[in-house]
CSV table of C-alpha atoms in Angstrom, one decimal:
chain,number,residue,atom,x,y,z
Q,1,MET,CA,14.3,64.4,3.5
Q,2,ILE,CA,11.3,66.2,5.1
Q,3,PHE,CA,7.9,66.3,3.4
Q,4,THR,CA,5.6,67.4,6.3
Q,5,ILE,CA,6.0,69.7,9.3
Q,6,ILE,CA,3.0,69.8,11.5
Q,7,LEU,CA,3.5,71.6,14.9
Q,8,ALA,CA,0.1,73.1,15.5
Q,9,GLU,CA,-1.0,73.9,19.1
Q,10,ASN,CA,2.4,73.3,20.6
Q,11,HIS,CA,2.9,76.7,22.4
Q,12,LEU,CA,5.8,77.5,20.2
Q,13,SER,CA,7.2,81.1,20.5
Q,14,GLY,CA,9.6,83.4,18.7
Q,15,PRO,CA,10.1,84.1,15.0
Q,16,ILE,CA,9.7,81.6,12.2
Q,17,PRO,CA,13.2,80.6,11.0
Q,18,ASP,CA,14.2,81.6,7.5
Q,19,THR,CA,15.9,78.3,6.7
Q,20,PHE,CA,13.0,76.8,4.8
Q,21,ALA,CA,14.7,77.1,1.5
Q,22,ALA,CA,16.8,74.1,2.5
Q,23,TYR,CA,13.6,71.9,2.6
Q,24,GLN,CA,13.2,71.6,-1.2
Q,25,ARG,CA,10.7,68.6,-0.9
Q,26,LEU,CA,8.5,70.1,1.8
Q,27,LEU,CA,4.8,69.7,1.0
Q,28,VAL,CA,2.9,70.7,4.2
Q,29,LEU,CA,3.8,73.3,6.8
Q,30,ASP,CA,1.3,73.7,9.7
Q,31,LEU,CA,2.4,76.1,12.6
Q,32,SER,CA,-1.1,77.2,13.5
Q,33,ALA,CA,-2.3,78.1,17.0
Q,34,ASN,CA,1.1,78.9,18.6
Q,35,ASN,CA,2.7,82.0,19.9
Q,36,LEU,CA,4.9,82.8,17.0
Q,37,ASP,CA,5.9,86.4,16.3
Q,38,GLY,CA,8.0,88.5,13.9
Q,39,GLU,CA,7.6,88.5,10.1
Q,40,ILE,CA,6.8,85.7,7.8
Q,41,PRO,CA,10.1,84.8,6.1
Q,42,SER,CA,10.3,85.4,2.4
Q,43,ALA,CA,12.3,82.1,2.2
Q,44,LEU,CA,9.0,80.3,2.2
Q,45,GLY,CA,8.6,81.3,-1.4
Q,46,GLU,CA,11.7,79.4,-2.3
Q,47,VAL,CA,10.2,75.9,-1.5
Q,48,PRO,CA,9.1,74.9,-5.0
Q,49,VAL,CA,6.7,72.0,-4.2
Q,50,ILE,CA,5.0,73.2,-1.0
Q,51,GLN,CA,1.2,72.8,-1.2
Q,52,TYR,CA,-0.1,73.7,2.2
Q,53,ILE,CA,0.8,76.6,4.5
Q,54,ASP,CA,-1.2,77.3,7.7
Q,55,LEU,CA,0.2,80.1,10.0
Q,56,SER,CA,-3.2,81.1,11.5
Q,57,TYR,CA,-3.8,82.0,15.2
Q,58,ASN,CA,-0.3,83.4,16.0
Q,59,GLY,CA,1.2,86.9,16.6
Q,60,LEU,CA,2.9,87.4,13.3
Q,61,SER,CA,3.4,90.9,12.1
Q,62,GLY,CA,4.8,92.8,9.1
Q,63,SER,CA,3.6,92.3,5.5
Q,64,LEU,CA,2.8,89.2,3.5
Q,65,PRO,CA,5.8,88.1,1.4
Q,66,ALA,CA,5.2,88.6,-2.3
Q,67,SER,CA,7.3,85.5,-2.9
Q,68,LEU,CA,4.3,83.3,-1.8
Q,69,GLY,CA,2.5,84.3,-5.0
Q,70,GLY,CA,5.2,82.5,-7.1
Q,71,LEU,CA,4.6,79.1,-5.6
Q,72,ARG,CA,2.8,77.3,-8.4
Q,73,ARG,CA,1.8,74.2,-6.4
Q,74,LEU,CA,0.5,76.0,-3.4
Q,75,VAL,CA,-3.2,75.3,-3.1
Q,76,PHE,CA,-3.9,76.3,0.6
Q,77,LEU,CA,-2.8,79.4,2.5
Q,78,ASN,CA,-4.2,80.5,5.9
Q,79,VAL,CA,-2.6,83.5,7.8
Q,80,SER,CA,-5.8,84.5,9.6
Q,81,PHE,CA,-5.8,86.0,13.2
Q,82,ASN,CA,-2.4,87.5,13.3
Q,83,SER,CA,-1.2,91.1,13.2
Q,84,LEU,CA,-0.2,91.4,9.6
Q,85,ARG,CA,-0.4,94.8,7.8
Q,86,GLY,CA,-0.2,96.2,4.3
Q,87,ARG,CA,-1.6,95.3,0.9
Q,88,ILE,CA,-2.6,91.7,-0.1
Q,89,HIS,CA,-0.6,90.8,-3.2
Q,90,THR,CA,-2.0,89.5,-6.4
Q,91,GLY,CA,-1.1,86.5,-8.5
Q,92,GLY,CA,-0.7,82.8,-7.7
Q,93,ILE,CA,-2.2,81.7,-4.4
Q,94,PHE,CA,-3.4,85.3,-3.5
Q,95,ASP,CA,-5.9,85.1,-6.4
Q,96,ILE,CA,-7.2,81.7,-5.3
Q,97,VAL,CA,-7.9,81.8,-1.5
Q,98,SER,CA,-11.0,83.4,-0.1
Q,99,ALA,CA,-11.1,86.3,2.4
Q,100,SER,CA,-11.3,83.9,5.3
Q,101,ALA,CA,-7.6,83.1,4.8
Q,102,PHE,CA,-6.8,86.7,5.9
Q,103,LEU,CA,-9.4,87.4,8.6
Q,104,GLY,CA,-8.3,88.8,12.0
Q,105,ASN,CA,-5.6,91.0,10.5
Q,106,PRO,CA,-7.1,94.5,10.7
Q,107,GLY,CA,-4.0,96.0,9.0
Q,108,LEU,CA,-4.5,94.1,5.7
Q,109,CYS,CA,-6.2,95.7,2.8
Q,110,GLY,CA,-7.0,95.1,-0.9
Q,111,TYR,CA,-8.5,92.1,-2.6
Q,112,PRO,CA,-10.3,89.9,-1.5
Q,113,PHE,CA,-11.5,92.3,1.2
Q,114,ASN,CA,-14.2,94.8,0.3
Q,115,ALA,CA,-12.2,97.6,1.9
Q,116,SER,CA,-9.5,99.0,-0.4
Q,117,CYS,CA,-6.2,100.4,0.7
Q,118,GLU,CA,-6.2,104.1,1.6
Q,119,ASP,CA,-4.1,105.1,-1.4
Q,120,ASP,CA,-6.5,103.2,-3.7
Q,121,ILE,CA,-9.5,105.0,-2.2
Q,122,LEU,CA,-8.0,108.4,-2.7
Q,123,LYS,CA,-6.9,107.6,-6.3
Q,124,LYS,CA,-10.3,106.2,-7.3
Q,125,SER,CA,-12.3,109.1,-5.8
Q,126,ALA,CA,-10.1,111.6,-7.7
Q,127,GLU,CA,-10.1,109.8,-11.1
Q,128,THR,CA,-13.6,108.1,-11.3
Q,129,PRO,CA,-16.5,110.4,-12.3
Q,130,VAL,CA,-19.9,109.9,-10.7
Q,131,GLY,CA,-21.4,108.8,-14.1
Q,132,ASP,CA,-18.8,106.0,-14.5
Q,133,ARG,CA,-19.4,104.7,-11.0
Q,134,LEU,CA,-23.1,104.5,-11.7
Q,135,LEU,CA,-22.5,102.7,-15.0
Q,136,VAL,CA,-20.3,100.2,-13.1
Q,137,PHE,CA,-23.0,99.6,-10.5
Q,138,ILE,CA,-25.7,99.0,-13.1
Q,139,SER,CA,-23.4,96.6,-15.0
Q,140,LEU,CA,-22.8,94.6,-11.8
Q,141,VAL,CA,-26.5,94.4,-11.1
Q,142,ILE,CA,-27.1,93.0,-14.6
Q,143,ALA,CA,-24.3,90.5,-14.2
Q,144,VAL,CA,-25.7,89.2,-10.9
Q,145,LEU,CA,-29.1,88.8,-12.5
Q,146,ILE,CA,-27.6,86.9,-15.4
Q,147,VAL,CA,-25.7,84.6,-13.0
Q,148,ILE,CA,-28.9,83.9,-11.0
Q,149,VAL,CA,-30.9,83.0,-14.2
Q,150,LEU,CA,-28.1,80.7,-15.4
Q,151,CYS,CA,-28.0,78.9,-12.0
Q,152,VAL,CA,-31.7,78.4,-12.0
Q,153,CYS,CA,-31.6,76.9,-15.5
Q,154,SER,CA,-28.6,74.7,-14.6
Q,155,TRP,CA,-30.5,73.4,-11.5
Q,156,HIS,CA,-33.6,72.7,-13.6
Q,157,TYR,CA,-31.5,70.8,-16.2
Q,158,ARG,CA,-29.7,68.6,-13.6
Q,159,ARG,CA,-33.0,67.8,-11.9
Q,160,CYS,CA,-34.6,66.8,-15.2
Q,161,LEU,CA,-31.5,64.7,-16.1
Q,162,ARG,CA,-31.8,62.9,-12.7
Q,163,LEU,CA,-35.5,62.2,-13.4
Q,164,PHE,CA,-34.6,60.8,-16.8
Q,165,THR,CA,-31.9,58.5,-15.6
Q,166,MET,CA,-33.6,57.2,-12.4
Q,167,ASN,CA,-34.6,53.9,-14.1
Q,168,SER,CA,-31.0,53.3,-15.4
Q,169,ILE,CA,-29.4,53.0,-11.9
Q,170,THR,CA,-27.1,50.0,-12.0
Q,171,ALA,CA,-27.3,46.9,-9.7
Q,172,GLU,CA,-25.7,47.3,-6.3
Q,173,THR,CA,-23.1,44.6,-6.9
Q,174,GLU,CA,-21.6,46.2,-10.0
Q,175,LEU,CA,-18.4,48.3,-9.9
Q,176,ILE,CA,-18.5,52.1,-10.3
Q,177,PRO,CA,-17.5,53.2,-13.9
Q,178,GLU,CA,-14.2,55.0,-14.1
Q,179,THR,CA,-16.0,57.9,-15.8
Q,180,VAL,CA,-18.0,58.6,-12.6
Q,181,LEU,CA,-15.3,58.3,-9.9
Q,182,ARG,CA,-11.6,57.7,-10.2
Q,183,ALA,CA,-10.4,54.2,-9.2
Q,184,TRP,CA,-7.0,54.2,-7.4
Q,185,THR,CA,-4.9,51.1,-6.7
Q,186,ALA,CA,-4.0,50.0,-3.2
Q,187,LYS,CA,-0.3,50.8,-3.9
Q,188,GLU,CA,-1.2,54.4,-4.9
Q,189,LEU,CA,-3.1,54.9,-1.6
Q,190,ARG,CA,-0.2,53.4,0.4
Q,191,ASP,CA,2.3,55.7,-1.4
Q,192,ALA,CA,0.0,58.7,-0.8
Q,193,THR,CA,-0.2,58.1,3.0
Q,194,ALA,CA,3.4,56.7,3.7
Q,195,GLY,CA,2.0,53.2,4.1
Q,196,PHE,CA,-1.1,54.5,6.1
Q,197,HIS,CA,1.2,55.9,8.7
Q,198,THR,CA,-0.4,56.9,12.0
Q,199,ALA,CA,1.0,60.4,11.7
Q,200,ASN,CA,-1.4,60.9,8.7
Q,201,ILE,CA,-4.6,59.9,10.6
Q,202,ILE,CA,-7.2,62.7,10.8
Q,203,GLY,CA,-10.2,60.8,12.1
Q,204,SER,CA,-11.6,57.4,12.9
Q,205,GLY,CA,-14.9,55.7,13.3
Q,206,GLY,CA,-16.4,52.3,14.1
Q,207,VAL,CA,-15.3,50.6,10.9
Q,208,SER,CA,-13.0,53.1,9.2
Q,209,VAL,CA,-10.0,55.3,9.7
Q,210,CYS,CA,-9.5,58.5,7.7
Q,211,PHE,CA,-6.0,59.5,6.5
Q,212,LYS,CA,-4.7,62.6,4.7
Q,213,GLY,CA,-2.4,62.0,1.7
Q,214,VAL,CA,-1.2,63.4,-1.6
Q,215,LEU,CA,-2.6,62.0,-4.8
Q,216,ASN,CA,-2.2,63.0,-8.4
Q,217,LEU,CA,-5.6,64.1,-9.9
Q,218,LYS,CA,-5.6,65.2,-13.5
Q,219,GLY,CA,-1.9,65.8,-13.5
Q,220,ILE,CA,-1.9,67.9,-10.2
Q,221,ASP,CA,-0.7,66.6,-6.9
Q,222,MET,CA,-3.2,67.6,-4.2
Q,223,LEU,CA,-4.0,66.9,-0.6
Q,224,VAL,CA,-6.9,64.6,-0.1
Q,225,ALA,CA,-8.7,62.6,2.7
Q,226,ILE,CA,-8.7,58.8,2.3
Q,227,LYS,CA,-11.3,56.9,4.3
Q,228,ARG,CA,-10.0,53.4,4.7
Q,229,LEU,CA,-12.5,50.7,5.7
Q,230,ASN,CA,-11.5,48.1,8.2
Q,231,CYS,CA,-12.4,44.9,6.5
Q,232,LYS,CA,-11.8,42.8,9.6
Q,233,ALA,CA,-14.5,44.7,11.6
Q,234,MET,CA,-17.3,42.7,9.9
Q,235,ASP,CA,-17.7,39.8,7.5
Q,236,GLY,CA,-16.6,40.2,3.9
Q,237,SER,CA,-20.0,40.2,2.2
Q,238,GLN,CA,-21.4,42.7,4.6
Q,239,ILE,CA,-18.6,45.2,4.3
Q,240,LYS,CA,-18.5,44.9,0.5
Q,241,GLU,CA,-22.2,45.5,0.3
Q,242,SER,CA,-21.9,48.6,2.5
Q,243,PHE,CA,-19.0,49.8,0.5
Q,244,LEU,CA,-20.7,49.5,-2.9
Q,245,ARG,CA,-23.8,51.2,-1.5
Q,246,GLU,CA,-21.8,54.1,-0.3
Q,247,ILE,CA,-19.9,54.5,-3.5
Q,248,LYS,CA,-23.1,54.5,-5.5
Q,249,VAL,CA,-24.6,57.2,-3.3
Q,250,LEU,CA,-21.5,59.4,-3.3
Q,251,GLY,CA,-21.1,59.1,-7.1
Q,252,ASP,CA,-24.4,60.9,-7.7
Q,253,VAL,CA,-24.2,63.5,-4.9
Q,254,MET,CA,-23.0,66.9,-5.9
Q,255,HIS,CA,-23.7,69.9,-3.6
Q,256,ARG,CA,-21.7,72.7,-2.1
Q,257,ASN,CA,-22.6,71.6,1.4
Q,258,LEU,CA,-21.8,67.9,1.0
Q,259,VAL,CA,-18.2,66.6,1.0
Q,260,ARG,CA,-17.1,65.9,-2.6
Q,261,THR,CA,-16.0,62.4,-3.4
Q,262,LEU,CA,-13.0,62.1,-5.8
Q,263,GLY,CA,-12.7,58.3,-6.2
Q,264,TYR,CA,-12.4,55.0,-4.5
Q,265,CYS,CA,-10.2,51.9,-4.1
Q,266,LEU,CA,-11.3,48.2,-4.3
Q,267,ASP,CA,-8.0,46.5,-4.9
Q,268,GLY,CA,-5.5,44.3,-3.1
Q,269,GLY,CA,-7.7,43.7,-0.1
Q,270,GLU,CA,-8.2,47.5,0.4
Q,271,MET,CA,-11.6,49.3,0.4
Q,272,ALA,CA,-11.3,53.0,0.6
Q,273,ILE,CA,-13.0,56.2,-0.5
Q,274,VAL,CA,-11.0,59.3,-1.6
Q,275,MET,CA,-12.6,62.7,-0.7
Q,276,GLU,CA,-11.7,66.3,-0.7
Q,277,LEU,CA,-9.7,67.4,2.3
Q,278,MET,CA,-11.5,69.8,4.6
Q,279,GLU,CA,-8.7,71.9,6.1
Q,280,MET,CA,-10.4,73.1,9.3
Q,281,GLY,CA,-11.5,69.7,10.5
Q,282,ASP,CA,-14.8,68.7,12.0
Q,283,LEU,CA,-17.2,70.8,14.0
Q,284,ARG,CA,-16.5,68.9,17.3
Q,285,GLN,CA,-12.8,69.9,17.1
Q,286,ILE,CA,-13.6,73.5,16.4
Q,287,LEU,CA,-16.1,73.8,19.2
Q,288,ASP,CA,-13.6,72.3,21.6
Q,289,ARG,CA,-11.0,75.1,20.8
Q,290,ARG,CA,-11.5,77.4,23.8
Q,291,GLU,CA,-9.0,80.0,22.7
Q,292,LYS,CA,-11.0,81.0,19.6
Q,293,PRO,CA,-14.7,80.2,20.2
Q,294,LEU,CA,-17.1,80.5,17.3
Q,295,SER,CA,-19.2,83.6,17.1
Q,296,TRP,CA,-23.0,83.1,17.1
Q,297,ASP,CA,-23.2,84.5,13.6
Q,298,ARG,CA,-20.7,81.8,12.5
Q,299,ARG,CA,-22.6,79.1,14.3
Q,300,MET,CA,-25.8,80.3,12.5
Q,301,ASN,CA,-24.0,80.1,9.1
Q,302,ILE,CA,-22.8,76.6,9.9
Q,303,ALA,CA,-26.4,75.5,10.8
Q,304,MET,CA,-27.7,77.0,7.6
Q,305,ASP,CA,-25.0,75.1,5.5
Q,306,VAL,CA,-25.9,71.8,7.2
Q,307,ALA,CA,-29.6,72.4,6.6
Q,308,GLU,CA,-29.1,73.1,2.9
Q,309,GLY,CA,-27.0,69.9,2.6
Q,310,LEU,CA,-29.8,67.9,4.3
Q,311,VAL,CA,-32.5,69.5,2.1
Q,312,TYR,CA,-30.6,68.2,-0.9
Q,313,LEU,CA,-30.2,64.7,0.5
Q,314,HIS,CA,-33.9,64.5,1.5
Q,315,TYR,CA,-35.7,66.3,-1.3
Q,316,GLU,CA,-33.5,66.8,-4.3
Q,317,SER,CA,-31.4,63.6,-4.5
Q,318,LEU,CA,-33.1,60.8,-6.4
Q,319,PRO,CA,-33.7,58.5,-4.8
Q,320,PRO,CA,-33.7,60.5,-1.5
Q,321,ILE,CA,-31.0,59.7,1.1
Q,322,ILE,CA,-31.2,59.5,4.9
Q,323,HIS,CA,-27.9,60.2,6.6
Q,324,CYS,CA,-28.8,58.5,9.9
Q,325,ASP,CA,-25.6,59.6,11.7
Q,326,LEU,CA,-25.5,63.4,11.6
Q,327,LYS,CA,-23.3,64.7,14.5
Q,328,PRO,CA,-20.6,67.3,14.9
Q,329,GLN,CA,-17.9,64.8,13.9
Q,330,ASN,CA,-19.6,64.4,10.5
Q,331,ILE,CA,-19.8,68.2,9.8
Q,332,LEU,CA,-16.6,69.3,8.2
Q,333,LEU,CA,-15.4,72.9,7.5
Q,334,GLY,CA,-13.0,74.2,4.8
Q,335,SER,CA,-10.6,77.1,4.9
Q,336,ASP,CA,-13.6,79.4,4.0
Q,337,MET,CA,-15.5,78.1,7.0
Q,338,VAL,CA,-18.3,76.7,4.8
Q,339,ALA,CA,-19.7,73.6,6.4
Q,340,LYS,CA,-20.2,70.3,4.5
Q,341,VAL,CA,-21.9,67.2,5.6
Q,342,SER,CA,-19.8,64.0,5.3
Q,343,ASP,CA,-20.0,60.2,5.9
Q,344,PHE,CA,-22.8,58.7,3.8
Q,345,GLY,CA,-21.5,55.2,4.4
Q,346,ILE,CA,-24.4,54.5,6.8
Q,347,ALA,CA,-26.9,56.3,4.6
Q,348,LYS,CA,-30.2,54.5,3.8
Q,349,LEU,CA,-31.9,55.2,0.5
Q,350,LEU,CA,-35.6,55.8,0.3
Q,351,GLU,CA,-37.3,54.2,-2.7
Q,352,SER,CA,-39.9,57.0,-3.0
Q,353,TRP,CA,-40.5,60.5,-1.7
Q,354,GLU,CA,-42.8,59.7,1.2
Q,355,SER,CA,-42.0,56.1,2.0
Q,356,SER,CA,-40.3,55.0,5.2
Q,357,LEU,CA,-38.3,51.8,5.6
Q,358,ALA,CA,-38.8,49.4,8.5
Q,359,VAL,CA,-35.5,48.1,9.9
Q,360,SER,CA,-34.5,45.7,12.6
Q,361,ILE,CA,-32.1,46.3,15.5
Q,362,SER,CA,-29.5,44.2,13.7
Q,363,ASP,CA,-29.7,46.6,10.7
Q,364,PHE,CA,-29.5,49.7,12.9
Q,365,ALA,CA,-27.5,52.5,11.2
Q,366,GLY,CA,-25.5,55.1,13.1
Q,367,THR,CA,-23.4,55.5,16.1
Q,368,PHE,CA,-24.8,53.9,19.3
Q,369,GLY,CA,-25.5,56.3,22.2
Q,370,TYR,CA,-28.6,58.5,21.8
Q,371,ALA,CA,-31.0,57.5,19.0
Q,372,ALA,CA,-34.2,59.0,17.9
Q,373,PRO,CA,-37.0,56.8,19.4
Q,374,GLY,CA,-38.7,56.4,16.0
Q,375,LYS,CA,-35.4,55.3,14.5
Q,376,LEU,CA,-35.6,51.9,16.3
Q,377,LEU,CA,-38.7,51.0,14.2
Q,378,PHE,CA,-38.9,53.2,11.1
Q,379,LEU,CA,-36.3,55.1,9.1
Q,380,SER,CA,-37.3,58.4,7.5
Q,381,HIS,CA,-36.1,62.0,7.0
Q,382,HIS,CA,-37.0,62.9,10.6
Q,383,ASN,CA,-34.3,60.4,12.0
Q,384,THR,CA,-31.3,62.0,10.4
Q,385,VAL,CA,-29.9,63.7,13.6
Q,386,ILE,CA,-28.9,61.4,16.4
């Protein structure tokens, strides 16, 4: 029984076989960055439990199979940078994914692209009076203004709530309440990663290894990233203290440019953090891909995303957070190419807005190599990037 097929960047060529209907338990199909051609087989729409399909960076042609819209469990689809043509269907996954999933296919038209199909343009221009179009435009402007006002009010409310609850922060040695982050058992994490199989490793650091897996969250099976701490890398009290500090930080952090934490595990000798899976990987991996280099506009957008995440950590989070280990490996990108800062396990909390914390070499946070000179003596906002 096959659950996962990952053959990305293997120089495969020829058409995709139409025998996928036989793999009724297939969850993940990744054939990206190959030399595949021909049409996408409609048989993919007959795999009932598949959740992840990545066919990007190939030479696929023809139209998108409408059958993909009927896959109820499919949460990720990427067919960017092929030679696909025709209208993008509606319904199911086609209503969920962003335009980035279809980029690099000049022949595609319809939602979510701004450009409509040719027949739609002719039909609308013939049927829609000028007055109606003006009314629609005015309505859209009003709707955008309402959304902006609501966002500002929501931000102000959350900030006031954080100010009100600052004095109620629990002691560092207490467990995180279930209402804040979901607590998984060690058995659930082992089942989700096939016993922490090496085939599911997506990254590693000094004291942790990150796996991808499938966990049930609110009744829905979804792909997640599981950061497993290596308890043998340091003494028990030290790693437990670091783990609890990270969980407390992550439980309060909510921002579109920071990787979202879904839960944790402190059970059966396992210490792990469950996070959202960023499908495109880290910035280092993307920069190393020579066949599709990032445009300068895309690089600027990534830099802006990272800056917004750091502004939240430094100036909007209470208490403020210093990352201390910002590097390309800790900048992750999703299918929409929005960058998110990750790995707050080595974060240091500032007790006030303008204070800086003296630390010793033995308490040094971050990956050794280059370090900001001031970081060896004092820790502040200015030492985030190493």
